[in-house]
Structures are given as C-alpha cells and as structure tokens.
C-alpha cells in the first residue's frame, strides 16, 4: 500500500527464497535469523525484521530503507496481487462491494489486474493500517536515525 513492489511468500523453502532473491535482485525481508544470515553470507541484500509490535517492525524497516510511511493511493499497489490500483467511479463498483459499503463510501479504488480486480475503499481496515503507520512514525521520530556506516 505504500507503493513498494513486494512479493509475499510464506510457503516457500529457504532455498527457493534465496534463489528468487538472487534471480530477481530482490531485498529479502525476513524475521528468520538463520535465513537472514545465510542470505548475508551469500552476498544477498537482506534485512532482519525485528521488533515487538507491528509498528516497531515497520519503523525499523522504514529507518533502514528510508521509506516514507504514507499511503498515497496514486502510488499504492494492490495488497493482494501487487499490481497498480486506480481510482474508480462509484457506478463502476456497484454490485462489486457490499450494499452498505456502497452507501457509506464515495471513493473506491480497483486493482488494474483484470484477473484480480479487487475493489478497495477507506474502511476500518484502511484506518487500522493508517494507525499502524502513525505509531511507526512516532517511533521513528523518537529514535532518530543514527549513523551506522552501513551505507
Ligand atoms: Zn490485485
């Protein structure tokens, strides 16, 4: 949703993940220390996700890669398939969203991938994500970037 191209795989073996990271020049994000170490030893870009809470983990990731913790729907990608999303007219989503949702919300986005075509709106899930981002930003502000020489 922050606009970064991501692939989420939780059913692949470590070797498959390492191979895909290398093949597609990806950054491997993992909370598995052993996998992180193996990736580092093999010279692959990898980041060990650490933190007690989701905002903490997000803040650590944002600090490392200087990510802007802001949702701009124009740059967002479909959380389901990773394709770009586009704002759509209300008429276009009638019947595709629950009637109560259609009544309450006026702005909708749709995934541009025709095989996915998921519809999004700023409902409770969206608000929860924005709260997570706000908390992560507060953590970032309270612990400013310290030079580590990693760059
Ligand atoms: Zn999609």
XYZ file of C-alpha atoms and ligand atoms in Angstrom:
152
model
C 0.000 0.000 0.000
C 2.997 2.300 0.458
C 3.790 1.832 -3.216
C 6.744 -0.534 -2.977
C 6.777 -3.575 -5.192
C 6.689 -6.613 -2.956
C 6.353 -10.346 -3.201
C 4.975 -12.202 -0.196
C 5.822 -15.884 0.072
C 5.310 -17.806 3.281
C 5.111 -21.276 1.802
C 8.451 -21.459 0.032
C 11.600 -23.134 1.325
C 14.628 -21.079 2.360
C 16.487 -22.234 -0.733
C 13.652 -21.124 -3.017
C 13.544 -17.723 -1.315
C 17.309 -17.293 -1.610
C 17.230 -18.314 -5.278
C 14.390 -15.877 -6.076
C 16.166 -13.068 -4.186
C 19.276 -13.611 -6.274
C 17.494 -14.167 -9.605
C 15.254 -11.091 -9.390
C 17.686 -8.855 -7.423
C 15.223 -8.530 -4.554
C 15.719 -7.478 -0.959
C 14.871 -10.388 1.304
C 12.861 -9.276 4.339
C 12.646 -11.958 6.980
C 12.281 -12.438 10.722
C 14.180 -15.732 10.466
C 17.701 -15.081 11.776
C 19.175 -18.158 10.159
C 17.748 -17.276 6.746
C 18.957 -13.695 7.168
C 22.492 -14.898 7.978
C 22.562 -17.316 5.057
C 21.443 -14.551 2.688
C 24.110 -12.183 4.028
C 26.846 -14.805 3.699
C 25.794 -15.333 0.076
C 26.075 -11.599 -0.566
C 22.334 -11.069 -0.995
C 20.610 -7.920 0.234
C 18.610 -8.966 3.261
C 17.003 -7.297 6.251
C 16.162 -8.956 9.549
C 12.745 -7.767 10.675
C 12.861 -7.157 14.426
C 10.531 -5.532 16.937
C 7.891 -6.495 19.481
C 4.985 -4.859 17.680
C 3.977 -4.320 14.071
C 4.661 -0.540 14.205
C 8.097 -1.258 15.722
C 8.938 -3.700 12.946
C 7.697 -1.245 10.347
C 9.698 1.614 11.912
C 12.869 -0.489 11.790
C 12.289 -1.305 8.136
C 11.460 2.326 7.290
C 14.620 3.509 9.072
C 16.830 1.070 7.189
C 15.441 1.835 3.727
C 14.323 5.416 4.315
C 10.702 4.556 3.456
C 8.005 7.207 3.538
C 5.282 5.862 5.834
C 2.476 7.486 3.948
C -0.245 5.954 1.828
C -0.742 7.728 -1.438
C -3.430 5.764 -3.294
C -1.965 7.016 -6.581
C 1.223 5.061 -5.861
C -0.347 2.191 -3.958
C -0.292 -1.335 -5.236
C -2.908 -3.981 -4.746
C -2.179 -5.708 -1.421
C -3.458 -8.956 -2.939
C -1.516 -9.212 -6.207
C 0.887 -6.248 -6.263
C -0.491 -4.595 -9.409
C -1.136 -0.833 -9.530
C -4.581 0.319 -8.406
C -6.615 3.152 -9.890
C -9.387 5.336 -8.560
C -12.728 4.331 -9.995
C -16.162 5.827 -10.250
C -18.843 4.823 -7.791
C -21.029 3.480 -10.608
C -18.308 1.077 -11.652
C -18.242 -0.730 -8.302
C -21.970 -1.065 -7.744
C -22.646 -4.738 -7.134
C -18.951 -5.430 -6.602
C -18.978 -4.216 -2.988
C -21.436 -4.887 -0.150
C -24.500 -2.575 -0.428
C -23.811 -0.981 2.985
C -20.269 -0.155 1.878
C -21.525 1.262 -1.398
C -23.892 3.514 0.516
C -21.344 4.845 3.025
C -18.248 5.398 0.876
C -17.850 7.612 -2.149
C -14.269 6.886 -3.217
C -13.164 3.485 -4.426
C -10.048 2.050 -5.995
C -9.826 -1.009 -8.189
C -6.869 -3.288 -8.981
C -5.767 -2.845 -12.604
C -5.014 -6.549 -12.972
C -8.156 -7.957 -14.664
C -7.581 -11.370 -13.084
C -7.679 -9.797 -9.624
C -9.845 -6.650 -9.995
C -10.198 -6.260 -6.225
C -12.018 -3.154 -5.031
C -10.715 -1.065 -2.121
C -12.166 1.710 -0.018
C -11.037 3.564 3.105
C -12.866 1.321 5.544
C -11.917 0.107 9.010
C -9.030 -1.998 7.716
C -7.544 1.028 5.957
C -7.918 3.127 9.117
C -6.173 0.439 11.149
C -3.275 0.472 8.693
C -3.045 4.259 8.938
C -2.953 3.987 12.739
C -0.112 1.478 12.438
C 1.749 3.921 10.177
C 1.188 6.803 12.625
C 2.534 4.743 15.521
C 5.518 3.673 13.425
C 6.221 7.331 12.544
C 6.185 8.266 16.244
C 8.698 5.502 16.960
C 10.894 6.805 14.128
C 10.726 10.361 15.463
C 11.571 9.301 18.999
C 14.581 7.293 17.827
C 16.209 9.312 15.060
C 18.464 7.725 12.530
C 21.882 7.010 13.938
C 24.763 6.640 11.527
C 25.820 3.018 11.331
C 28.188 3.179 8.410
C 26.056 0.603 6.638
C 25.527 2.732 3.558
Zn -4.828 -7.101 -7.469
